[in-house]
PDB file of C-alpha atoms in Angstrom:
ATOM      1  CA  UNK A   2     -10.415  19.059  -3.388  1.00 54.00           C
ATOM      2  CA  UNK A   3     -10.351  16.126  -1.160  1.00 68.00           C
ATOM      3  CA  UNK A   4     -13.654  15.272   0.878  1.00 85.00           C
ATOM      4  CA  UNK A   5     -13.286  14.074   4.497  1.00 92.00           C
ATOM      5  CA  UNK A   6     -15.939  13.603   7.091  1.00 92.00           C
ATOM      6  CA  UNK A   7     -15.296  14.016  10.665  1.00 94.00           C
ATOM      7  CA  UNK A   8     -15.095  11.346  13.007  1.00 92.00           C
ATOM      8  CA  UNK A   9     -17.974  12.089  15.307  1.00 88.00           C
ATOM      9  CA  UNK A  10     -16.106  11.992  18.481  1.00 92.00           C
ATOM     10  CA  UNK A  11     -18.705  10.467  20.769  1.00 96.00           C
ATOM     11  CA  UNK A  12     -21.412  12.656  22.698  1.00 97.00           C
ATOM     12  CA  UNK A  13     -20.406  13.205  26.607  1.00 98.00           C
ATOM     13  CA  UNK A  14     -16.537  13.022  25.523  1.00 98.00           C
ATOM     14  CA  UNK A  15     -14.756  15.363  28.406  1.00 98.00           C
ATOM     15  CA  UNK A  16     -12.892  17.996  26.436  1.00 98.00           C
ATOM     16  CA  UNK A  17      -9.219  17.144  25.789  1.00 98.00           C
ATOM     17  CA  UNK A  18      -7.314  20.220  27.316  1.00 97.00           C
ATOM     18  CA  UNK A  19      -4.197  22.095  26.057  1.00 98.00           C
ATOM     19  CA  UNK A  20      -2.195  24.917  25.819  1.00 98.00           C
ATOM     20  CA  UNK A  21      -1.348  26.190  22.367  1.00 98.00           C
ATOM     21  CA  UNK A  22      -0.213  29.190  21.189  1.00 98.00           C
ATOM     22  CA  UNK A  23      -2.873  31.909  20.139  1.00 98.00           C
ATOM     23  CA  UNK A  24      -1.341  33.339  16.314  1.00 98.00           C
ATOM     24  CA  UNK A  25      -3.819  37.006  17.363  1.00 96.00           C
ATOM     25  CA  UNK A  26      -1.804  38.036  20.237  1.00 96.00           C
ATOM     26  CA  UNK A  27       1.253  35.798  20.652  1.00 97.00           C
ATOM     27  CA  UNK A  28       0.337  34.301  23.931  1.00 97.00           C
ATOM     28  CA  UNK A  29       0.045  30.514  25.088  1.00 98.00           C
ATOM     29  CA  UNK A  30      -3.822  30.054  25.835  1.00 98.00           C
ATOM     30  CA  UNK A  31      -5.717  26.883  27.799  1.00 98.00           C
ATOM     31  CA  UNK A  32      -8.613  25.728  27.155  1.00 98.00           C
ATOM     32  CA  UNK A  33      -9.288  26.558  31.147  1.00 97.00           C
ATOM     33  CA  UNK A  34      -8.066  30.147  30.156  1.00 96.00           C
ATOM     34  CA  UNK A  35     -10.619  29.842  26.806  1.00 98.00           C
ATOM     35  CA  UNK A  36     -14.119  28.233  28.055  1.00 98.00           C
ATOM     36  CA  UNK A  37     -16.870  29.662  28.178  1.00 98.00           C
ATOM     37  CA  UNK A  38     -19.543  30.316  31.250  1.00 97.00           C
ATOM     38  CA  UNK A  39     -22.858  28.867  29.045  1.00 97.00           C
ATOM     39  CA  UNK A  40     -20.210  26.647  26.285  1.00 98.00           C
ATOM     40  CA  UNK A  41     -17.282  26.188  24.655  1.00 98.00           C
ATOM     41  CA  UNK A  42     -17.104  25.652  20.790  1.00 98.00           C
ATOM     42  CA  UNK A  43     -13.629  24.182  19.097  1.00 98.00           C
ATOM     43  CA  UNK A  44     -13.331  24.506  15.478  1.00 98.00           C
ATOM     44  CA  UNK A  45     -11.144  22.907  13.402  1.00 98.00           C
ATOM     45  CA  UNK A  46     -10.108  24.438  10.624  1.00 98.00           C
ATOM     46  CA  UNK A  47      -6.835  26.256   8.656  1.00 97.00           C
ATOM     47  CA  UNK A  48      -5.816  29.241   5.779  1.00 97.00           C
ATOM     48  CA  UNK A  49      -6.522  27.275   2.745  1.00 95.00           C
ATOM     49  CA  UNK A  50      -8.977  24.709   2.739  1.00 96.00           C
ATOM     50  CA  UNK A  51     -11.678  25.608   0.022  1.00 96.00           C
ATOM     51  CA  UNK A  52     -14.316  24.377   2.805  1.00 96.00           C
ATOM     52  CA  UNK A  53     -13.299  26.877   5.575  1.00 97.00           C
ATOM     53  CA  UNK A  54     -12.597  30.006   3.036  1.00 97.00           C
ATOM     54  CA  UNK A  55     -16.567  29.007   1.992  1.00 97.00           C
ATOM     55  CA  UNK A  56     -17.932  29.318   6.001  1.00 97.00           C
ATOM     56  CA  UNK A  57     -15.621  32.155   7.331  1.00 97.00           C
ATOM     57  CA  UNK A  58     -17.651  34.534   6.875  1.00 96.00           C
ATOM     58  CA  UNK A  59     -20.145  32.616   9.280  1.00 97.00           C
ATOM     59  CA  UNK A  60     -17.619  31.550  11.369  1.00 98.00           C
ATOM     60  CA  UNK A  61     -16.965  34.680  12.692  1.00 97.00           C
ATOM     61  CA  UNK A  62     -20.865  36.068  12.861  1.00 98.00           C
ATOM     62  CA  UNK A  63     -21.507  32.669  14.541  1.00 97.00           C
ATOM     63  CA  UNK A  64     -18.580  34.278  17.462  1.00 98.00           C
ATOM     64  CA  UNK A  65     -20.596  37.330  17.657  1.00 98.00           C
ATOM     65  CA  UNK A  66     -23.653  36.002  18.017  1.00 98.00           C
ATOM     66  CA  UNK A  67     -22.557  33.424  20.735  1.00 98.00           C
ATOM     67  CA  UNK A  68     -20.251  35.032  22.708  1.00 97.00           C
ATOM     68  CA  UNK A  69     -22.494  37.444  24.507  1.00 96.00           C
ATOM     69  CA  UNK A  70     -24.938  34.154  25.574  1.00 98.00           C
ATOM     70  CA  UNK A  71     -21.782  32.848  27.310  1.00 98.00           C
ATOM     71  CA  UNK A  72     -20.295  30.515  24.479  1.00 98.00           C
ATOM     72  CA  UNK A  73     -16.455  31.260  23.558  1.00 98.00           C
ATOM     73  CA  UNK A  74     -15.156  30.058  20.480  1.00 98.00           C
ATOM     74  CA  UNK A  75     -11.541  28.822  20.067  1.00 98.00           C
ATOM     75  CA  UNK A  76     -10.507  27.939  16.173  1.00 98.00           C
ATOM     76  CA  UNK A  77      -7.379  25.507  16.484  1.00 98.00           C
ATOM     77  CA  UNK A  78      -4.569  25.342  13.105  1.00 98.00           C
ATOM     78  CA  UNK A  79      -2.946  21.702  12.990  1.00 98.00           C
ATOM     79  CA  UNK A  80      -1.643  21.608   9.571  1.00 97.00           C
ATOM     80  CA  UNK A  81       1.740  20.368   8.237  1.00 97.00           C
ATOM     81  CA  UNK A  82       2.944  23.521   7.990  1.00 96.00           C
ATOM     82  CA  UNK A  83       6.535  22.142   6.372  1.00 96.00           C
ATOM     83  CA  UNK A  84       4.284  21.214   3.312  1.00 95.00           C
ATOM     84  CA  UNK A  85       1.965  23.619   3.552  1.00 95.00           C
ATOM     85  CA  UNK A  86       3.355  26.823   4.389  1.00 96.00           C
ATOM     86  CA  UNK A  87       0.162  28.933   3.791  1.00 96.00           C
ATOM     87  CA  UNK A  88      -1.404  27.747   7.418  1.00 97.00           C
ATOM     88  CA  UNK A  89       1.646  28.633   9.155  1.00 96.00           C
ATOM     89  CA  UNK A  90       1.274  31.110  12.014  1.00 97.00           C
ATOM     90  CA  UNK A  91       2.176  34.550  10.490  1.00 96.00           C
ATOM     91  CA  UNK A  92      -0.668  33.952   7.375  1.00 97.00           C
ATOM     92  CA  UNK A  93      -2.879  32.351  10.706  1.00 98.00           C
ATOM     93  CA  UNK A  94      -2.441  35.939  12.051  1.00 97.00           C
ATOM     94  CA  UNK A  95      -3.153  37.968   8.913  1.00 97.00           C
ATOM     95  CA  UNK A  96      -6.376  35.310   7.952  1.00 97.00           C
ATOM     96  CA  UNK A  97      -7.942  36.061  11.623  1.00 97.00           C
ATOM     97  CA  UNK A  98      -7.509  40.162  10.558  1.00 97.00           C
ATOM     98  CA  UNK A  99      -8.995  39.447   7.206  1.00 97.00           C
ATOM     99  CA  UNK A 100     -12.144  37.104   8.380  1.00 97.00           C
ATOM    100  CA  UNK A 101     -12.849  39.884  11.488  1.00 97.00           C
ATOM    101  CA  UNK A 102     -12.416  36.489  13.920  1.00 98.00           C
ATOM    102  CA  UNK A 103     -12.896  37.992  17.357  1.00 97.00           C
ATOM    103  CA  UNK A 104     -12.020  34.648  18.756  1.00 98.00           C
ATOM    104  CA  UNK A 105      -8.037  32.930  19.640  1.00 98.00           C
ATOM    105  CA  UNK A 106      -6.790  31.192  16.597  1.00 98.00           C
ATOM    106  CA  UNK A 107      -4.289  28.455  17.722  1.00 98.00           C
ATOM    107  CA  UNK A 108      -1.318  27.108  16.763  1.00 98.00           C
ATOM    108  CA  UNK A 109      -1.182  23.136  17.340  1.00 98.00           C
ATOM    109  CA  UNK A 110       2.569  22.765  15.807  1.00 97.00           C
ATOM    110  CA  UNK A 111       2.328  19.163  17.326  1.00 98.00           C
ATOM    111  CA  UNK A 112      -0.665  18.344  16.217  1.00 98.00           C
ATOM    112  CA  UNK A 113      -0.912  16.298  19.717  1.00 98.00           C
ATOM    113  CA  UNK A 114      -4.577  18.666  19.921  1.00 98.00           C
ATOM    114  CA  UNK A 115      -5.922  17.625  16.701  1.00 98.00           C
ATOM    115  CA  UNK A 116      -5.019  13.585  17.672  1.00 98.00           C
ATOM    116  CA  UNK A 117      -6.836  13.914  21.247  1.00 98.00           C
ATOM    117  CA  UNK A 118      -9.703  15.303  19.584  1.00 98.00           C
ATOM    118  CA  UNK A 119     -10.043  12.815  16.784  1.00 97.00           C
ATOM    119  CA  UNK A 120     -10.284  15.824  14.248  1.00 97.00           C
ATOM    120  CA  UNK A 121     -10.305  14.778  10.908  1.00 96.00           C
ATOM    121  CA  UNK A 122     -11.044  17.464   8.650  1.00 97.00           C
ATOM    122  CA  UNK A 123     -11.109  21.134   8.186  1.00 97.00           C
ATOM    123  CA  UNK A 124     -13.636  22.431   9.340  1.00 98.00           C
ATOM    124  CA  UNK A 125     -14.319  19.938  12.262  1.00 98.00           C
ATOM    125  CA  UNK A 126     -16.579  20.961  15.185  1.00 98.00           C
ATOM    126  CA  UNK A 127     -17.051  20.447  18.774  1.00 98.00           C
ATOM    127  CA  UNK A 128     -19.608  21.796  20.964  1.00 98.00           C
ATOM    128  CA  UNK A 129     -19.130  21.300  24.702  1.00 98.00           C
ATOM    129  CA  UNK A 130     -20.871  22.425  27.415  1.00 98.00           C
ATOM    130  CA  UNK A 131     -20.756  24.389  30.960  1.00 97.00           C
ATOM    131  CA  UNK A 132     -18.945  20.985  31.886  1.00 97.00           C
ATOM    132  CA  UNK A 133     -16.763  20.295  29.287  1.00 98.00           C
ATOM    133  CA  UNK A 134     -18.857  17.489  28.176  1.00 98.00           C
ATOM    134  CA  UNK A 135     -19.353  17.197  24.106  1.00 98.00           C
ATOM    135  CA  UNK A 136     -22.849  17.738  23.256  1.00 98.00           C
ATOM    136  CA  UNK A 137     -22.393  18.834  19.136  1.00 98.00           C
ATOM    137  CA  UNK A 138     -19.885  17.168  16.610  1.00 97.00           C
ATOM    138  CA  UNK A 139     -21.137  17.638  13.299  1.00 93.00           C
ATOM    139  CA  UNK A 140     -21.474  19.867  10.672  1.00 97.00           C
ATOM    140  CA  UNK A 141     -22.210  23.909  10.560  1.00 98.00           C
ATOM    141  CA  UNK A 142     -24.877  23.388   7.647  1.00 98.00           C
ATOM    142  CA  UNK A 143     -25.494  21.521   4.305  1.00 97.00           C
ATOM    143  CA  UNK A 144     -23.546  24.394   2.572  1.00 97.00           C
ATOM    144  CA  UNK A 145     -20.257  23.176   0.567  1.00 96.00           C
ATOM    145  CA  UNK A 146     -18.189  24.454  -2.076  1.00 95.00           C
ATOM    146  CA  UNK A 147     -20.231  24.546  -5.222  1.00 93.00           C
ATOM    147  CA  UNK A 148     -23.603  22.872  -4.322  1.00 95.00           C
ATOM    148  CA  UNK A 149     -25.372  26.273  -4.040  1.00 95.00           C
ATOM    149  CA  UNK A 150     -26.567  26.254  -0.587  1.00 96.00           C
ATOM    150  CA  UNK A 151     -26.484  29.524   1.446  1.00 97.00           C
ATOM    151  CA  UNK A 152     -24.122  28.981   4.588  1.00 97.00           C
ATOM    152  CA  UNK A 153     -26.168  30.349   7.284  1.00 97.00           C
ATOM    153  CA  UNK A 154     -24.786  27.645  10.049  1.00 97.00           C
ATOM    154  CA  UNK A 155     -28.605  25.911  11.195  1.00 98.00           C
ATOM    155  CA  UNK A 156     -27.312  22.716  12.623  1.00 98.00           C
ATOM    156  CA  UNK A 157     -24.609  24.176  14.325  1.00 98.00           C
ATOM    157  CA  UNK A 158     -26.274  27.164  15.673  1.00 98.00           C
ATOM    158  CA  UNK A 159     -29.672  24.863  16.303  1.00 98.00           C
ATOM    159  CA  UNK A 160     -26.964  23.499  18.965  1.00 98.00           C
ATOM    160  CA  UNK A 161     -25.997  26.291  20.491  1.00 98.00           C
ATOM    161  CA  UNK A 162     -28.812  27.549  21.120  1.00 98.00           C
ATOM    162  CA  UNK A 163     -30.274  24.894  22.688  1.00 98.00           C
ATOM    163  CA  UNK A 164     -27.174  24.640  24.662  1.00 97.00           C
ATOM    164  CA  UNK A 165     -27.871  28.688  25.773  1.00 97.00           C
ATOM    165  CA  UNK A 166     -31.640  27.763  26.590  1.00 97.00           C
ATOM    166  CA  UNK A 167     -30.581  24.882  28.386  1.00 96.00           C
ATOM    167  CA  UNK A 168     -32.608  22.739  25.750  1.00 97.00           C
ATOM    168  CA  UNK A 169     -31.640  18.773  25.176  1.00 96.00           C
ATOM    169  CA  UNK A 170     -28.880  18.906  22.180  1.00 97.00           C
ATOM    170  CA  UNK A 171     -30.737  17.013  19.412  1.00 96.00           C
ATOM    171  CA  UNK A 172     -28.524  13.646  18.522  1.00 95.00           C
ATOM    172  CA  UNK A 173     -29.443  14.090  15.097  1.00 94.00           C
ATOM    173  CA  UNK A 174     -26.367  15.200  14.143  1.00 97.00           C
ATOM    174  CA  UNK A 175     -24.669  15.051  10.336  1.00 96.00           C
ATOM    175  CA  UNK A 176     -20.794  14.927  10.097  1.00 96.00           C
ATOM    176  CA  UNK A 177     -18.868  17.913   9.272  1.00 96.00           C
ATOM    177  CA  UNK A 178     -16.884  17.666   5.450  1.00 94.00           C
ATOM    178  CA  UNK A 179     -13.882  18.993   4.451  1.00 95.00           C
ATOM    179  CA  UNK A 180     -10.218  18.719   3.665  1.00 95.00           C
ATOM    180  CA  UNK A 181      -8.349  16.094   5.595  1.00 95.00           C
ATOM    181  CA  UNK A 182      -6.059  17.984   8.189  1.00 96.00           C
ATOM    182  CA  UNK A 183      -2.551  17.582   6.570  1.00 96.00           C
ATOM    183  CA  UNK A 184      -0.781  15.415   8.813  1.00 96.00           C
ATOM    184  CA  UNK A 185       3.039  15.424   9.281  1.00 95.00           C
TER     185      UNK A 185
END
């Protein structure tokens, strides 16, 4: 599996809007329509990446944790879905059923999103807050495929929560790793 590390999008970076089409209910969904009152986190990430399928399980007890403090997560798709069929947005769909994600999964068939974002890999974060201003890019935990760490999320939830107790956002931050986002 091929490693990638984000591109650390720089801190204070306004978030790029959109409208994309959410795979869970079939509707076209803003970021306006997404954000949430204390934060907004945007994950990168897609079906089949080895690195994703290792954190879903925390990806969608991070939502749950988060969402009642006021931070709505949005998970964004921006595969090649011509060569790789598995993230297209039927299986996006059935993998947000399977994983229990109670937030949007999105559909960036462009992948015009991914570009004004500077996401690299899958999964790729980005915390923003009340403002829309970037405060996190980095990594959930040191958890990957393999190495034997338990994923329990402590960088990226360190984040959040200092973003819900209106704390300074450390900017000790490690890259995210993954697979590259398959681009067309």
């Amino acid at each position: 599996m091929a490693r990638t590390e984000s591109n650390m999008l720089p801190l204070g970076t306004k978030a790029p809007d959109f409208k994309l089409l959410d795979t869970v209910d079939d509707r076209l969904k803003s970021l306006q329509d997404l954000k949430g009152n204390s934060g907004t986190l945007v994950m990168f990430i897609c079906n089949h990446c080895p690195f994703v399928i290792h954190v879903n399980s925390q990806l969608s007890k991070l939502a749950k944790d988060y969402v009642s403090k006021g931070i709505n997560c949005i998970a964004i798709s921006s595969n090649d879905v011509d060569n790789y069929p598995q993230d297209g947005p039927d299986l996006m769909k059935q993998n947000a059923k399977d994983n229990d994600y109670i937030f949007p999964y999105l559909y960036d068939q462009t992948q015009d999103v991914a570009k004004a974002y500077d996401a690299a890999c899958t999964p790729d974060f980005f915390l923003f807050d009340t403002d829309l201003k970037l405060v996190y890019t980095g990594q959930l935990d040191d958890s990957r495929p393999g190495n034997g760490i338990p994923v329990t999320g402590k960088d990226l939830r360190a984040a959040m929560d200092a973003l819900v107790n209106n704390e300074t956002v450390s900017t000790n931050q490690k890259p995210s790793m993954g697979c590259n986002i398959k681009w067309k």
